[in-house]
Coordinates of C-alpha atoms and ligand atoms in Angstrom, one line a residue:
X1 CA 13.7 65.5 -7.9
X2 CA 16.6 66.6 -10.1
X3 CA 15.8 67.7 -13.1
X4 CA 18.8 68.5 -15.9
X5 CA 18.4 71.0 -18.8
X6 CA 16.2 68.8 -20.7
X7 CA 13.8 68.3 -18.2
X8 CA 14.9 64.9 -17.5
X9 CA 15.4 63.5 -14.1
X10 CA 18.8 62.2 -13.4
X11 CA 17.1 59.3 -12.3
X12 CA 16.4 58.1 -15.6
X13 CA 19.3 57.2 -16.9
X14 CA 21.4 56.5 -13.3
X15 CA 20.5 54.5 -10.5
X16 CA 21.3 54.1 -6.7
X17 CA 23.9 51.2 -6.1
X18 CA 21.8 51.7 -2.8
X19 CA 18.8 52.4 -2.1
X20 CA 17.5 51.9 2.0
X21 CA 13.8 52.5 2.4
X22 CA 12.1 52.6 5.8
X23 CA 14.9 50.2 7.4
X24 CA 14.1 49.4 10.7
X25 CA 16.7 46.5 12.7
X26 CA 15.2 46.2 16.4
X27 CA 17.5 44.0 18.7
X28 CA 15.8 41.6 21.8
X29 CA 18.1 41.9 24.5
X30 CA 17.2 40.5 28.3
X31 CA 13.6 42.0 27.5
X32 CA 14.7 44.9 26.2
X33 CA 14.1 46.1 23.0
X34 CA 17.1 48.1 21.3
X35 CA 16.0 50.5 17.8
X36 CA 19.7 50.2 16.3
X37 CA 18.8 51.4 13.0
X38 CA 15.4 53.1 13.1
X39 CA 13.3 54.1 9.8
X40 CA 16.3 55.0 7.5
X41 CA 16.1 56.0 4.0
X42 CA 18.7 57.3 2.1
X43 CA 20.2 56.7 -1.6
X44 CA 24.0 55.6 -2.3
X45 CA 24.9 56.8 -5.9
X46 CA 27.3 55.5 -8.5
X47 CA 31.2 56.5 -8.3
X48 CA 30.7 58.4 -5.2
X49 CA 32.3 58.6 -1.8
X50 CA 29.3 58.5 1.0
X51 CA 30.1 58.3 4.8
X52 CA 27.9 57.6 7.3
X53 CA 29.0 59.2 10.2
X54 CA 27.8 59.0 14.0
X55 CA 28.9 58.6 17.5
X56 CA 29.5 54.8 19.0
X57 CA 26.5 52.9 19.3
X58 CA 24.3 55.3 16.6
X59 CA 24.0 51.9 14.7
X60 CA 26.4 52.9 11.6
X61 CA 28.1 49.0 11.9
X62 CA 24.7 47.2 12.1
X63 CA 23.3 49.4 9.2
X64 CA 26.5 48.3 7.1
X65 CA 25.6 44.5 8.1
X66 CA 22.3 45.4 7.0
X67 CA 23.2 46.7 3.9
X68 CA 25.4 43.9 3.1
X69 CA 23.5 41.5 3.9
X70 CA 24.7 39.6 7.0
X71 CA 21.2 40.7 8.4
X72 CA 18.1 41.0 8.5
X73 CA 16.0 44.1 8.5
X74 CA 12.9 44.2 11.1
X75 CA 11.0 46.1 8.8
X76 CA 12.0 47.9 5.2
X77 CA 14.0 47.2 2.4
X78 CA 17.4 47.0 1.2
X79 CA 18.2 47.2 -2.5
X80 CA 21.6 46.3 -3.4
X81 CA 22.8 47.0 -7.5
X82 CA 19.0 47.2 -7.8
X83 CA 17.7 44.1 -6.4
X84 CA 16.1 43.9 -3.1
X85 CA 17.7 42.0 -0.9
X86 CA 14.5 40.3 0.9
X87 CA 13.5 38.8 -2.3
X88 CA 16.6 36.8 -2.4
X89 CA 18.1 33.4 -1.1
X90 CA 20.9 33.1 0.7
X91 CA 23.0 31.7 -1.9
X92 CA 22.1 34.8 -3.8
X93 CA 22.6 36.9 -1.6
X94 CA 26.2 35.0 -0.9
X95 CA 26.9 35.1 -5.1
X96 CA 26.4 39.2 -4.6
X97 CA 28.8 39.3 -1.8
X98 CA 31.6 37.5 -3.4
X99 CA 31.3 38.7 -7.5
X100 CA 30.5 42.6 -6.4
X101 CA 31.1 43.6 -2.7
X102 CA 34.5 44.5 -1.3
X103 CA 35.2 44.6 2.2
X104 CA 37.8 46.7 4.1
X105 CA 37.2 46.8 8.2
X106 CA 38.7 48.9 11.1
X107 CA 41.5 45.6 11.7
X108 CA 42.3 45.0 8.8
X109 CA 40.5 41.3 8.6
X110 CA 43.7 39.8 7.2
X111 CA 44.9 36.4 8.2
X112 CA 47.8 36.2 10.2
X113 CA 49.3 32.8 8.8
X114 CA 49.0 33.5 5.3
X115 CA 51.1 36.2 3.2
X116 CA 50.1 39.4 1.6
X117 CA 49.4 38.0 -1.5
X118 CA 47.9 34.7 -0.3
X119 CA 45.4 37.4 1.6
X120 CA 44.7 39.3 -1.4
X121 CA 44.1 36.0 -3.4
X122 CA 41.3 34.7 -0.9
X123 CA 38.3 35.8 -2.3
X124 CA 39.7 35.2 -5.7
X125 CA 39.6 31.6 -4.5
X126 CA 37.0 31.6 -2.8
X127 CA 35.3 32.4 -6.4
X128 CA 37.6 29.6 -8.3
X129 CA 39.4 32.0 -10.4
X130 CA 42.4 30.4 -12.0
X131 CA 45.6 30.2 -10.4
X132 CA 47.4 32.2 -13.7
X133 CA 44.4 34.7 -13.4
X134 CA 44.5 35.1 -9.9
X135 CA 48.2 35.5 -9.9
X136 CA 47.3 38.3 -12.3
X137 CA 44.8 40.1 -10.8
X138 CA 47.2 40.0 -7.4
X139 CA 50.1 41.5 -8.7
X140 CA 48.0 44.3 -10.0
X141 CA 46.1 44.8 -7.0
X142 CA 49.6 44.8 -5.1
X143 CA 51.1 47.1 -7.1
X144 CA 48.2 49.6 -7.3
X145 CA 48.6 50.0 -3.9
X146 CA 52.7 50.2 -4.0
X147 CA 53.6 47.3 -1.8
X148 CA 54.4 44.9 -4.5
X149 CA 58.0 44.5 -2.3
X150 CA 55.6 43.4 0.8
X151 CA 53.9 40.6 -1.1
X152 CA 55.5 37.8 0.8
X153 CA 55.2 39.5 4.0
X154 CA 52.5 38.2 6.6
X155 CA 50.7 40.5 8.3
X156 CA 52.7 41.1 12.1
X157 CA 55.9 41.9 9.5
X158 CA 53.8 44.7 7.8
X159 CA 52.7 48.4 9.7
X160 CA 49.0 49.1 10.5
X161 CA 48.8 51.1 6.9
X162 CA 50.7 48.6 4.9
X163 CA 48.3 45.7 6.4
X164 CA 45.2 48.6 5.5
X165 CA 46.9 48.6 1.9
X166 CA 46.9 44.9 1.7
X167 CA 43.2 44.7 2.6
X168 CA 42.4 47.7 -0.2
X169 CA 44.4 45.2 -2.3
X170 CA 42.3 42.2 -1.7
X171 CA 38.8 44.8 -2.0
X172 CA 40.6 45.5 -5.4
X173 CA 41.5 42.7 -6.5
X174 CA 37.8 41.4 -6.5
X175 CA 36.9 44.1 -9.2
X176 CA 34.1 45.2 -6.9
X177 CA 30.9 47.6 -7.7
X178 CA 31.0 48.8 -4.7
X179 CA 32.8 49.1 -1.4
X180 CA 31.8 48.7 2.2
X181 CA 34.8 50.3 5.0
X182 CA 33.6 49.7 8.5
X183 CA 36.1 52.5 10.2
X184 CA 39.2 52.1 7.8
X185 CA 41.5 54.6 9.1
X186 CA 40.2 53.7 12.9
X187 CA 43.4 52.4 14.3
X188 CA 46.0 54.4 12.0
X189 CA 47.5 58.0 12.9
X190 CA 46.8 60.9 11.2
X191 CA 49.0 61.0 8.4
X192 CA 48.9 57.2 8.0
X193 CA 44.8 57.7 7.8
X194 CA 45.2 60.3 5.4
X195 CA 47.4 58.0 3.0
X196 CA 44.5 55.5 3.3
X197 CA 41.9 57.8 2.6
X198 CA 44.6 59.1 -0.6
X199 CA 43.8 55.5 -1.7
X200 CA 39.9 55.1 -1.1
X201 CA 39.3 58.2 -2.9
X202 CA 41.5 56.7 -5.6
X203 CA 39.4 53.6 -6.1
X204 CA 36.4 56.0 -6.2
X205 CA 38.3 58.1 -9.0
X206 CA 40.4 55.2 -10.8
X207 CA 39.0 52.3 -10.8
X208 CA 34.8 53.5 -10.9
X209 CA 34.2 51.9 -7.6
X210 CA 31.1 53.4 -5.4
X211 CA 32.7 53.7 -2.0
X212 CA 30.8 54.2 1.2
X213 CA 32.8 54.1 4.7
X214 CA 31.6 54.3 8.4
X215 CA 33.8 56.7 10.1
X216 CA 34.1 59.3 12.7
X217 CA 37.4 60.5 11.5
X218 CA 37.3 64.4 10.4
X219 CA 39.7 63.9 7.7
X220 CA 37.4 61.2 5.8
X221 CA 34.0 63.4 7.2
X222 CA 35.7 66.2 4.8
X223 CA 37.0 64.1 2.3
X224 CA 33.5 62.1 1.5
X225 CA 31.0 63.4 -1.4
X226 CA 28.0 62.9 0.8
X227 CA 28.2 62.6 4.6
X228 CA 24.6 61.2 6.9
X229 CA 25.4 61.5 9.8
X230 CA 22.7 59.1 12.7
X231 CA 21.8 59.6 15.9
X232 CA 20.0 57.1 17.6
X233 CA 19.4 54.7 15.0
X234 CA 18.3 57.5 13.1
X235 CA 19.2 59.8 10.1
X236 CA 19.8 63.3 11.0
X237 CA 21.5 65.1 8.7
X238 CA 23.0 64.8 5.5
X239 CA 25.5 66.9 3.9
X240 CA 26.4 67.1 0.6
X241 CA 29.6 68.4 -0.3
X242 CA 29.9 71.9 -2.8
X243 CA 30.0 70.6 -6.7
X244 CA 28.8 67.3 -6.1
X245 CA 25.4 66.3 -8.1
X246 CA 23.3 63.8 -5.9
X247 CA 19.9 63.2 -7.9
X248 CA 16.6 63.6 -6.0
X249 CA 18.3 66.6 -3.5
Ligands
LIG301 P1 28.0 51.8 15.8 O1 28.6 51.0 14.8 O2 27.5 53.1 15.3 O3 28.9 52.0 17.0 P2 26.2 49.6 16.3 O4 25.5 49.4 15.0 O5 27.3 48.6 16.5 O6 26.7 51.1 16.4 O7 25.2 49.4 17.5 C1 24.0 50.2 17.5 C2 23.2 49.8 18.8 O8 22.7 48.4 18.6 C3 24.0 49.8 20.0 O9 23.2 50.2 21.1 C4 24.4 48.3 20.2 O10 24.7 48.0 21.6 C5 23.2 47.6 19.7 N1 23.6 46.3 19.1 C6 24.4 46.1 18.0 N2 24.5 44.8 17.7 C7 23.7 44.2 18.6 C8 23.3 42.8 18.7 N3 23.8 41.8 18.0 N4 22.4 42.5 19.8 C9 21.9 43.5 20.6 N5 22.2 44.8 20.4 C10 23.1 45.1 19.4
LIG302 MG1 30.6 50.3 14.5

């Protein structure tokens, strides 16, 4: 435990927008059984960027599904913004999605008929925000990310970073607590990723979003606050990086 100059713990007065205890996800496959996530426990804080980090298969993708809730755990919890996941419905769970996740994937997830800023506007409508509100929150969302000359643009007329920035746009535009990247900067080159990652680590800084990206890209590795890295299903390591306070380490 973390204590600061008063004795206090950190604890106290901040708490885990994560907080994974024991989490087991066991897959049935043709008779076999498969441990993709196997007894993980680890703390996401506030206005941090986390990675998880592991080789293909370590179970970094189902542990995001896990932690989003898109499924179930075997065995152990999952509390999300400090309510535990199991003790919620489905329509809950839904609700916590929609008002405070944000979503940015490896291809982007956009939809190829519909225009930049029709994308970024989905979820917004999806919520029934206003049109004049939605517009709003688009335009700012677009322009945080510099592509407000793009916005009528559909996807295949965009680059693989521009279409990235689109879908950091729509995470934006959502006002999200927290942020869940499955492999953002997976299908982009080097100095493409690093623009991407110039604009995660933004959000983190700018906009108070807690940020936490699967990856095995070095730049983002060096780049995140914390890094776990799994092996197996299983945590291994976690590195914290110099100057960053993580309570409880
Ligand atoms: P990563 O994202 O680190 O590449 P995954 O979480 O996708 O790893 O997969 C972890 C392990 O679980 C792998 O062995 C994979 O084959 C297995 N797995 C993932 N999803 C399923 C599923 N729906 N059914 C059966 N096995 C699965
Ligand atoms: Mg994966």
């Amino acid at each position: 435990m973390t204590h600061d100059t008063n004795g206090d713990t950190y604890s106290s007065s901040l708490e885990p927008v994560i907080r994974l205890a024991g989490l087991d996800r066991v897959y049935h496959l043709a008779g076999e059984n498969i441990h993709a996530v196997n007894n993980v426990t680890l703390d996401v804080w506030p206005n941090q960027m986390t990675a998880i980090v592991g080789r293909s298969g370590s179970g970094k993708t189902t542990l995001l599904n896990l932690i989003a809730g898109l499924d179930t755990p075997t065995d152990g919890d999952v509390w999300l913004l400090g309510r535990n996941l199991a003790q919620m419905d489905e329509r809950e769970r839904l609700n916590l999605r929609l008002y405070h996740l944000g979503f940015i994937f490896q291809s982007f997830g956009l939809m190829p008929l519909l225009t930049a800023r029709e994308n970024v506007g989905v979820p917004l409508r999806m919520r029934g925000v206003a049109p004049a509100e939605r517009e709003g929150h688009i335009d700012e969302a677009l322009e945080w990310v510099g592509l407000s000359d793009r916005a009528h643009h559909r996807p295949y007329e965009l680059s693989g970073g521009e279409q990235q920035r689109v879908a950091i746009a729509r995470a934006l535009a959502e006002n999200p607590q927290l942020v869940l990247a499955d492999e953002p900067t997976g299908q982009l080159d080097t100095r493409t990723g690093r623009r991407i990652l110039n604009l995660l680590r933004r959000l983190v800084e700018e906009r108070g979003v807690t940020l936490l990206v699967v990856t095995h890209d070095p730049q983002v590795m060096a780049e995140a606050d914390v890094v776990h890295e799994m092996e197996d299903g299983m945590l291994v390591d976690t590195r914290i990086k110099e100057g960053i306070a993580v309570p409880g380490m």
